[in-house]
XYZ file of C-alpha atoms in Angstrom:
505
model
C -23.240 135.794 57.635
C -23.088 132.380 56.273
C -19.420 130.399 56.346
C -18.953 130.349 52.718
C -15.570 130.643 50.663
C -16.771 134.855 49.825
C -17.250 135.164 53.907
C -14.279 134.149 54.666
C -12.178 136.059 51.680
C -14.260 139.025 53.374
C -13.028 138.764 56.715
C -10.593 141.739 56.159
C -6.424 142.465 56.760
C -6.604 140.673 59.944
C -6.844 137.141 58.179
C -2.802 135.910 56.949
C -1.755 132.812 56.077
C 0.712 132.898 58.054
C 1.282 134.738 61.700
C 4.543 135.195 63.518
C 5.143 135.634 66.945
C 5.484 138.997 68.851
C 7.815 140.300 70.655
C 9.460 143.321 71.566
C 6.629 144.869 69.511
C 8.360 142.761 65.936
C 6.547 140.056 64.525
C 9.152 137.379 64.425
C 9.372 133.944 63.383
C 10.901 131.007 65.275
C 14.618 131.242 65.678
C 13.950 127.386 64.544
C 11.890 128.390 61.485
C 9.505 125.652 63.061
C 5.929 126.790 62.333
C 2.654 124.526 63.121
C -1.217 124.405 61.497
C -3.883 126.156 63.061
C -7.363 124.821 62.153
C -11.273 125.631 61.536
C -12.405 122.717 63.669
C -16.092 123.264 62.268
C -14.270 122.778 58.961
C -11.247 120.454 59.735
C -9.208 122.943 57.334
C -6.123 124.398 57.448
C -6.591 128.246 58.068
C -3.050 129.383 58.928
C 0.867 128.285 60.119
C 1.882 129.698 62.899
C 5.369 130.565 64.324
C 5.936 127.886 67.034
C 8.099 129.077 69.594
C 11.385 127.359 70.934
C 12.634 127.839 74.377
C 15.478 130.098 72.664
C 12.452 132.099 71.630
C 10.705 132.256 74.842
C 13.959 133.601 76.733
C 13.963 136.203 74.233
C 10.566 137.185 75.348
C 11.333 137.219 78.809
C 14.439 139.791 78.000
C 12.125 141.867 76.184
C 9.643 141.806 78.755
C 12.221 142.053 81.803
C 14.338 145.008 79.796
C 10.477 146.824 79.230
C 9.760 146.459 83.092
C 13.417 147.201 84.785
C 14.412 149.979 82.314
C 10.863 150.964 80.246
C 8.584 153.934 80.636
C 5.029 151.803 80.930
C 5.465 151.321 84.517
C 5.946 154.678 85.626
C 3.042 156.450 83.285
C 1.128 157.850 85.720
C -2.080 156.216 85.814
C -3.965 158.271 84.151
C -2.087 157.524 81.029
C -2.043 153.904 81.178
C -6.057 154.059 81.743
C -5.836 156.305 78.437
C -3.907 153.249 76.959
C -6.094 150.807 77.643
C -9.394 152.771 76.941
C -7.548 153.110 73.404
C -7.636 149.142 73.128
C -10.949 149.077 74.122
C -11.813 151.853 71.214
C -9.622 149.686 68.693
C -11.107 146.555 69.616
C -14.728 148.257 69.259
C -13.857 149.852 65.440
C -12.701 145.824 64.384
C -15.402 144.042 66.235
C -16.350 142.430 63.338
C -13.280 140.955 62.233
C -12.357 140.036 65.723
C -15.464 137.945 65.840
C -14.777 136.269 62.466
C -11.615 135.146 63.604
C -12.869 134.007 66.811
C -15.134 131.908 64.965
C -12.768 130.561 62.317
C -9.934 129.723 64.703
C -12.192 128.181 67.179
C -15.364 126.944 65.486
C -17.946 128.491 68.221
C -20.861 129.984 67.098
C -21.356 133.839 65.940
C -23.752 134.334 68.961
C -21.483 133.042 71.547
C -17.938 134.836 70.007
C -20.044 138.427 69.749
C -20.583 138.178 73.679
C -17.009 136.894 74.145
C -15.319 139.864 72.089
C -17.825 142.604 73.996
C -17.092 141.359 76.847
C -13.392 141.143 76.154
C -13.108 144.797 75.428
C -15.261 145.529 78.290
C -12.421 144.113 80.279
C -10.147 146.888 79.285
C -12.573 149.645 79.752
C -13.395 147.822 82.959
C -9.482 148.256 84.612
C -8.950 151.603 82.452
C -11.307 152.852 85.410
C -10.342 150.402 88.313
C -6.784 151.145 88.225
C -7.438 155.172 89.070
C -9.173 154.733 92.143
C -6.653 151.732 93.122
C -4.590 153.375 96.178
C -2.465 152.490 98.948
C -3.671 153.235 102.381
C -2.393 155.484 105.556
C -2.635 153.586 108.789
C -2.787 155.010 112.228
C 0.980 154.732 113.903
C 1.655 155.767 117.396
C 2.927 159.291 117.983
C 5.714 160.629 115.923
C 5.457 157.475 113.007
C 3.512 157.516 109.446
C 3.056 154.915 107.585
C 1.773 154.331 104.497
C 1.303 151.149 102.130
C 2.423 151.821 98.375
C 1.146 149.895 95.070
C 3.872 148.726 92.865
C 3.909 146.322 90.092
C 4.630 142.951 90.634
C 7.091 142.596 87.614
C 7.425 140.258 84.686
C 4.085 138.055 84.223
C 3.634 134.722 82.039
C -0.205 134.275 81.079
C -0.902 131.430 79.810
C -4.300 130.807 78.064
C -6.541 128.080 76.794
C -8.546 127.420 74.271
C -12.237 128.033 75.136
C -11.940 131.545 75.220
C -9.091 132.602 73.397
C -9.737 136.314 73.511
C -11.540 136.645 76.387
C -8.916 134.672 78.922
C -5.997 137.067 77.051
C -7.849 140.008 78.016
C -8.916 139.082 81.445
C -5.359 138.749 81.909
C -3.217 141.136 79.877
C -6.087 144.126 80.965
C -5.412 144.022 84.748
C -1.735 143.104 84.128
C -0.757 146.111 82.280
C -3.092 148.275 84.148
C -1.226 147.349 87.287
C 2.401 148.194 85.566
C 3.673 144.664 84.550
C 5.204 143.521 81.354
C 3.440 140.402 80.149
C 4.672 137.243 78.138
C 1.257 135.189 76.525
C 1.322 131.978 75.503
C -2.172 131.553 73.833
C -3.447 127.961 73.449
C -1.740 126.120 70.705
C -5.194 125.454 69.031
C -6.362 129.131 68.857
C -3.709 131.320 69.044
C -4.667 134.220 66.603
C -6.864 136.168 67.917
C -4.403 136.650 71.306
C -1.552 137.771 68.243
C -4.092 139.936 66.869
C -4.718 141.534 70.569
C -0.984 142.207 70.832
C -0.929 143.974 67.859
C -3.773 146.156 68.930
C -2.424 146.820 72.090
C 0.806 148.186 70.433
C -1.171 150.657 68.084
C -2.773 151.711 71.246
C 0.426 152.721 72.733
C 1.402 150.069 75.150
C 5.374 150.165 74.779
C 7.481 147.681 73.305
C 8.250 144.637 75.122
C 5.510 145.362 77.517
C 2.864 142.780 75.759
C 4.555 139.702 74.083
C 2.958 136.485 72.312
C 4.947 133.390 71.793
C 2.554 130.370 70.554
C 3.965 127.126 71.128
C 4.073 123.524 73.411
C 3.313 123.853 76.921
C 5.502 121.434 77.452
C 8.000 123.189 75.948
C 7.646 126.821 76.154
C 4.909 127.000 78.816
C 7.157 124.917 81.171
C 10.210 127.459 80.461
C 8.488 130.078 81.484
C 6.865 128.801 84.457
C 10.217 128.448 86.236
C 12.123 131.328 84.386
C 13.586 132.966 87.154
C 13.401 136.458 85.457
C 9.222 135.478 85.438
C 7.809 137.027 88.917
C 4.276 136.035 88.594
C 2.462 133.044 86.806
C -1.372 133.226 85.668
C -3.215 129.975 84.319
C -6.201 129.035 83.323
C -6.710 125.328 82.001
C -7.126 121.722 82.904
C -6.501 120.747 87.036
C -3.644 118.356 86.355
C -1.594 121.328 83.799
C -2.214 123.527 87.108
C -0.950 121.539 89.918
C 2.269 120.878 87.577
C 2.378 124.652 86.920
C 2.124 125.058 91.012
C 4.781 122.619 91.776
C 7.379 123.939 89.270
C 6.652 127.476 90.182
C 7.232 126.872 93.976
C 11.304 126.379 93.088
C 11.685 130.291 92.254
C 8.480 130.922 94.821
C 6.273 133.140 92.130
C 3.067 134.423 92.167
C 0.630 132.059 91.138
C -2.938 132.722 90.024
C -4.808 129.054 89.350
C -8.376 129.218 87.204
C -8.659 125.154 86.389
C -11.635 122.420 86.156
C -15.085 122.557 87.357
C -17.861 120.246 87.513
C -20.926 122.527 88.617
C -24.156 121.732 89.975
C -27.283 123.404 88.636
C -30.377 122.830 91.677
C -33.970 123.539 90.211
C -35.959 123.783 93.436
C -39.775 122.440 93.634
C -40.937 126.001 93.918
C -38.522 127.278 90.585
C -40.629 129.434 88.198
C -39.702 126.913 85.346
C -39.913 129.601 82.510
C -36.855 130.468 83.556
C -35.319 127.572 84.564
C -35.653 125.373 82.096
C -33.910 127.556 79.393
C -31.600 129.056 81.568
C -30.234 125.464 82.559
C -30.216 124.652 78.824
C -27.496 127.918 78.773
C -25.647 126.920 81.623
C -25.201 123.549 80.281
C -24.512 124.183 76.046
C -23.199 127.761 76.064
C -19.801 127.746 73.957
C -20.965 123.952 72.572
C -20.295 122.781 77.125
C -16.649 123.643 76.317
C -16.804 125.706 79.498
C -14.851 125.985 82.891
C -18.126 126.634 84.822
C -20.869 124.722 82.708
C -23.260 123.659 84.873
C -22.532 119.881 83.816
C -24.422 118.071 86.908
C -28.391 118.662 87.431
C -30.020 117.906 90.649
C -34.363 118.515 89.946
C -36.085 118.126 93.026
C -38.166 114.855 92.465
C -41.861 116.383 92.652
C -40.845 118.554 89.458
C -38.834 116.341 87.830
C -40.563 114.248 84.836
C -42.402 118.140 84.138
C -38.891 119.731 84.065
C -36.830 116.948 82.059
C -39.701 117.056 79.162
C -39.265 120.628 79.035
C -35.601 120.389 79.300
C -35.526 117.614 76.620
C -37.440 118.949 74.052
C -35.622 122.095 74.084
C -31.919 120.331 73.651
C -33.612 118.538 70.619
C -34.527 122.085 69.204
C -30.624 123.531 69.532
C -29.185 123.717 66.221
C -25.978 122.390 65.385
C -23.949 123.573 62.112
C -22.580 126.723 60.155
C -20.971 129.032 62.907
C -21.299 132.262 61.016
C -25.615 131.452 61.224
C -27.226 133.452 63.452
C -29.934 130.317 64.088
C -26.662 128.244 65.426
C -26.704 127.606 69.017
C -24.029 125.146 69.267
C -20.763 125.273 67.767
C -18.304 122.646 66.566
C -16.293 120.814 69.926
C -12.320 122.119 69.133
C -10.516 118.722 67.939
C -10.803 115.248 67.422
C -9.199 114.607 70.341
C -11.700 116.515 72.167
C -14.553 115.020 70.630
C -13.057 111.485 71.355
C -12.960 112.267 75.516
C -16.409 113.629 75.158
C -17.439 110.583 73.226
C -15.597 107.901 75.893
C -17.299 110.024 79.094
C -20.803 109.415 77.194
C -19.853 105.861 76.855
C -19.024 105.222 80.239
C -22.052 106.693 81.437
C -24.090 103.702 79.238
C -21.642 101.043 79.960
C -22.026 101.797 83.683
C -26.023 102.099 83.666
C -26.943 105.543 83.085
C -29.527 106.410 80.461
C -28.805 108.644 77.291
C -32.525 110.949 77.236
C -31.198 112.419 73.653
C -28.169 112.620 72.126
C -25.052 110.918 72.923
C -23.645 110.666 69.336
C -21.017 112.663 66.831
C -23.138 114.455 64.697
C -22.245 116.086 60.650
C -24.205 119.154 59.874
C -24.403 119.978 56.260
C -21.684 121.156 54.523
C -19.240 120.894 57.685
C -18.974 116.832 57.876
C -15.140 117.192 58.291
C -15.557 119.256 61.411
C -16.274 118.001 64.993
C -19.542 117.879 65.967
C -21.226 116.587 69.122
C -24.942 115.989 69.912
C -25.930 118.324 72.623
C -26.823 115.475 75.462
C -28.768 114.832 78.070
C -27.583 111.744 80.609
C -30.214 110.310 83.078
C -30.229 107.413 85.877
C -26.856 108.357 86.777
C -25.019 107.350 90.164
C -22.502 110.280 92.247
C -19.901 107.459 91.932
C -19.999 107.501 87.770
C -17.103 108.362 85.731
C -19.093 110.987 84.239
C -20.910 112.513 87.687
C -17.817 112.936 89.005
C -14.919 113.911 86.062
C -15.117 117.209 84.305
C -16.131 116.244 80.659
C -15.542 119.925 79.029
C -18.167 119.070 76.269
C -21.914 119.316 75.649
C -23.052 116.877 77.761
C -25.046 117.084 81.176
C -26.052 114.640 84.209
C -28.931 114.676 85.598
C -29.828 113.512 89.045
C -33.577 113.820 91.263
C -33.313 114.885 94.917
C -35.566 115.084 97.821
C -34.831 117.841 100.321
C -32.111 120.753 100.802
C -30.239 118.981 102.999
C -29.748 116.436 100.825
C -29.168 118.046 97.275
C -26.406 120.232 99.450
C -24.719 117.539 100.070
C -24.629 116.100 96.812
C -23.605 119.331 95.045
C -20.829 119.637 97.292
C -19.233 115.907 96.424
C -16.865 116.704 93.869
C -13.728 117.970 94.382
C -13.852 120.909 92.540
C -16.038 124.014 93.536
C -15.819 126.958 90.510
C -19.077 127.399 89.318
C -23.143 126.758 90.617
C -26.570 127.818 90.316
C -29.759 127.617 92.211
C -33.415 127.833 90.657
C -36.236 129.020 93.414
C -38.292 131.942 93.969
C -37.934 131.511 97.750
C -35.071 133.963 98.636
C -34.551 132.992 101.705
C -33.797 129.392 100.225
C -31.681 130.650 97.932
C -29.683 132.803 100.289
C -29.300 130.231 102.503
C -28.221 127.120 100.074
C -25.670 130.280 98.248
C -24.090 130.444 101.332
C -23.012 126.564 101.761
C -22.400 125.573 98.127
C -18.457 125.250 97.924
C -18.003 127.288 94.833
C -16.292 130.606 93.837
C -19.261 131.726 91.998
C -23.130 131.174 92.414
C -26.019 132.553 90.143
C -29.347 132.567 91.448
C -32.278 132.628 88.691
C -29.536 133.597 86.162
C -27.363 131.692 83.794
C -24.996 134.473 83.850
C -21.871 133.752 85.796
C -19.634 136.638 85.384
C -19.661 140.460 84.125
C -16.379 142.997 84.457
C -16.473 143.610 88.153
C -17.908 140.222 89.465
C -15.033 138.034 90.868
C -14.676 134.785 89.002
C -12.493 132.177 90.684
C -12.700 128.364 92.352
C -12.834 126.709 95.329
C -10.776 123.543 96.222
C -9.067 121.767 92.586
C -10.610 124.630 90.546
C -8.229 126.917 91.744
C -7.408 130.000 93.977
C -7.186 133.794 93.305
C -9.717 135.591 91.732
C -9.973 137.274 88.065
C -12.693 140.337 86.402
C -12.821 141.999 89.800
C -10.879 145.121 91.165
C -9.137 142.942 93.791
C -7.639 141.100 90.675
C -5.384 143.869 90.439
C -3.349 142.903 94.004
C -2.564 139.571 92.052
C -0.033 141.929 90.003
C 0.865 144.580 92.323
C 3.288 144.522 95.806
C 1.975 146.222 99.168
C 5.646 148.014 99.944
C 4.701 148.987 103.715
C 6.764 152.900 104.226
C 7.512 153.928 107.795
C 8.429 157.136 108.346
C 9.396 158.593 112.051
C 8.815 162.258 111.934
C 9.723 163.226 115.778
C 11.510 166.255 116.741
C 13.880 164.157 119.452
C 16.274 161.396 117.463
C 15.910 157.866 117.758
C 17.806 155.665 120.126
C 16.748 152.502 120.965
C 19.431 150.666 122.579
C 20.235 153.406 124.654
C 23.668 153.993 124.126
């Protein structure tokens, strides 16, 4: 489907020009009237206003949320019924997959390809935890004589999600799924770049039959609203994914009421092709780990280490096929890379690149702000290739959240360890060799959360996805995810036939 005027007139009910906020299951506007422009950034154009939410407008949210927890039915459904719920999401999001995918791509400029995986994946999450959250049980431990214990599950409480802009519907449902399967009431703040598709997934959840109050949406500053809710008191449990700075500020400010904190923040990851990697597959699978979702990914695989005897075969491979990516209309099939999500964006990509030249490195292709045909208003990147790069560059060592890779030769295991592990964050890695043992062995002392071995692929519903050091801590997509919203209440019973008395007296 090509982004013309008619394609976008077709995209159905779910496009407004104008969305409010949700909560307690109303779509409100700001108690301020304030509203803000969301844009197509492959465009540059205006597609909506938004409702931008006030602090006065958050506490309501909370209240709602609180008042749907304390006094609601959602938390004690049996089970059973809230997996029913949330396979009815799923079902809902499956019948509008098409306009959810549209809107992806307007609100956020990636391409068709990449927001069709993102929205199957995203209501894979909720068919995903619809299961989990049966078979998720408390356990009986053994007492001495005459005691039983036995740990109960209980939901955590009130939870404020707050999600960026890379994957707008993806990161709500990795978070709302296991939240509301676990019990909680949830307050979203969706990034203030792409916050549609997150209203759109409240609304779905509501004709679904989650309760009111249970799932609320309040676009706005982060400064502002995200900040209120972070040290809300009424807010039991905060869950973040974004930038590493916006999470150790989130950490600090939490630690005053003590909450729950869940951290998913930078990475810069290393990709190692081996001497004895089966290049077929590495060389296109490091051109996905690298451009997927234009680089504008947590885990892209941003720093390359080729082992030396391999390398000039591997980069002309390599090369040639990031000259071959197309750039342009997002609604194309052919597109492989999307538009980068703001100026602003495009700018820090743009001054990383820069820095790279200025201190030595060598641009193999790219490097540049590119203007595809018909979308010369939008932001557009070259998907780039750096080479002669140093581990103490600007650019080897920052996260640069853009289409733009490093690309460094290495001699031995030992050594390309080493240098993999020098950066101080540790979420995402992968390893190219068709030696198992190798690859077992170099898995096991990468610092990351998350390794792929021969695959580009770093997560599917079930397959924890979480950092190491300044990427973060807890993990998300996995069963365990659902302890991050649930309390272990510890019951002791005595059952003895003789009373209990002991002091004696």
């Amino acid at each position: 489907m090509e982004l013309t005027k008619e394609a976008i007139e077709q995209v159905g009910e779910m496009k407004r020009d104008h969305y409010g906020m949700i909560i307690n299951g109303e779509r409100v506007d700001s108690s301020s009237k304030d509203t803000f422009e969301t844009y197509n950034p492959a465009t540059g154009e205006v597609i909506a206003t938004v409702a931008k939410a006030s602090e006065e407008d958050a506490e309501k949210a909370v209240q709602a949320a609180r008042a749907a927890f304390d006094h609601g039915k959602w938390r004690k459904y049996p089970v059973g019924k809230r997996a029913r719920v949330l396979n009815n999401i799923a079902s809902i999001m499956r019948s509008r997959f098409k306009e959810l995918v549209e809107m992806e791509v307007l609100n956020s400029g990636k391409s068709v390809g990449a927001a069709q995986v993102q929205i199957n994946q995203s209501i894979e999450d909720f068919e995903f935890y619809a299961g989990a959250i049966v078979g998720h049980r408390g356990e009986v431990n053994n007492m001495p004589y005459g005691f039983f214990n036995y740990t109960h599950k209980e939901p955590v409480g009130v939870c404020a999600q707050i999600i960026p802009w890379n994957y707008p519907m993806m990161m709500a449902a990795w978070k709302i799924a296991p939240a509301i399967a676990a019990g909680c009431s949830v307050v979203i703040k969706p990034a203030s770049l792409t916050p549609i598709t997150a209203l759109l997934l409240n609304e779905i959840c509501h004709e679904a039959g989650v309760p009111e109050g249970v799932v609320n949406t309040i676009p706005g500053s982060g400064s502002v609203v995200g900040d209120y809710l972070v040290q809300h008191e009424d807010i039991n449990k905060v869950a973040f994914t974004g930038s590493t700075p916006t999470g150790k500020d989130i950490m600090e400010k939490a630690s005053q009421t003590l909450k729950r904190v869940t951290l998913e923040l930078g990475g810069k990851s290393p990709n190692i092709v081996f001497e004895d990697a089966d290049l077929e597959a590495a060389v296109p699978g490091s051109l996905f780990g690298i451009f997927f979702n234009t680089g504008q990914s947590c885990e892209a695989r941003s720093r390359m280490f080729v082992h030396e005897s391999i390398y000039d075969e591997f980069m002309e491979q390599f090369i040639d096929k990031t000259e071959k990516l197309q750039s342009g209309d997002p609604f194309n099939k052919g597109t492989h890379l999307g538009s980068i999500i703001s100026q602003e964006q495009l700018d820090i990509i743009d001054g990383y690149v820069q820095s790279a030249v200025q201190d030595g490195a060598t641009i193999a292709t790219g490097g540049k702000q590119i203007y595809p045909e018909g979308f010369e208003d939008g932001y557009w990147y070259a998907p780039t290739v750096i080479t002669d790069v140093t581990p103490d560059m600007k650019a080897v060592q920052e996260e640069i959240f853009g289409p733009v890779v490093v690309v460094e030769k290495f001699t031995d295991e030992k050594d390309v360890i080493k240098r993999a592990n020098d950066t101080k964050y540790g979420l995402g890695s992968a390893i190219w060799t068709t030696n198992q043992g190798r690859a077992t062995r170099v898995a096991h002392q990468i610092q990351a959360g998350i390794v792929m071995v021969n695959s580009p692929f770093s997560a599917f519903p079930g397959t924890p996805f979480g950092g190491y050091k300044q990427s973060g801590f807890g993990r998300e997509l996995t069963v365990e995810t659902l302890d991050l919203y649930m309390e272990d209440k510890s019951v002791l019973s005595y059952y003895g036939s003789k009373p209990l008395n002991p002091f004696n007296v």
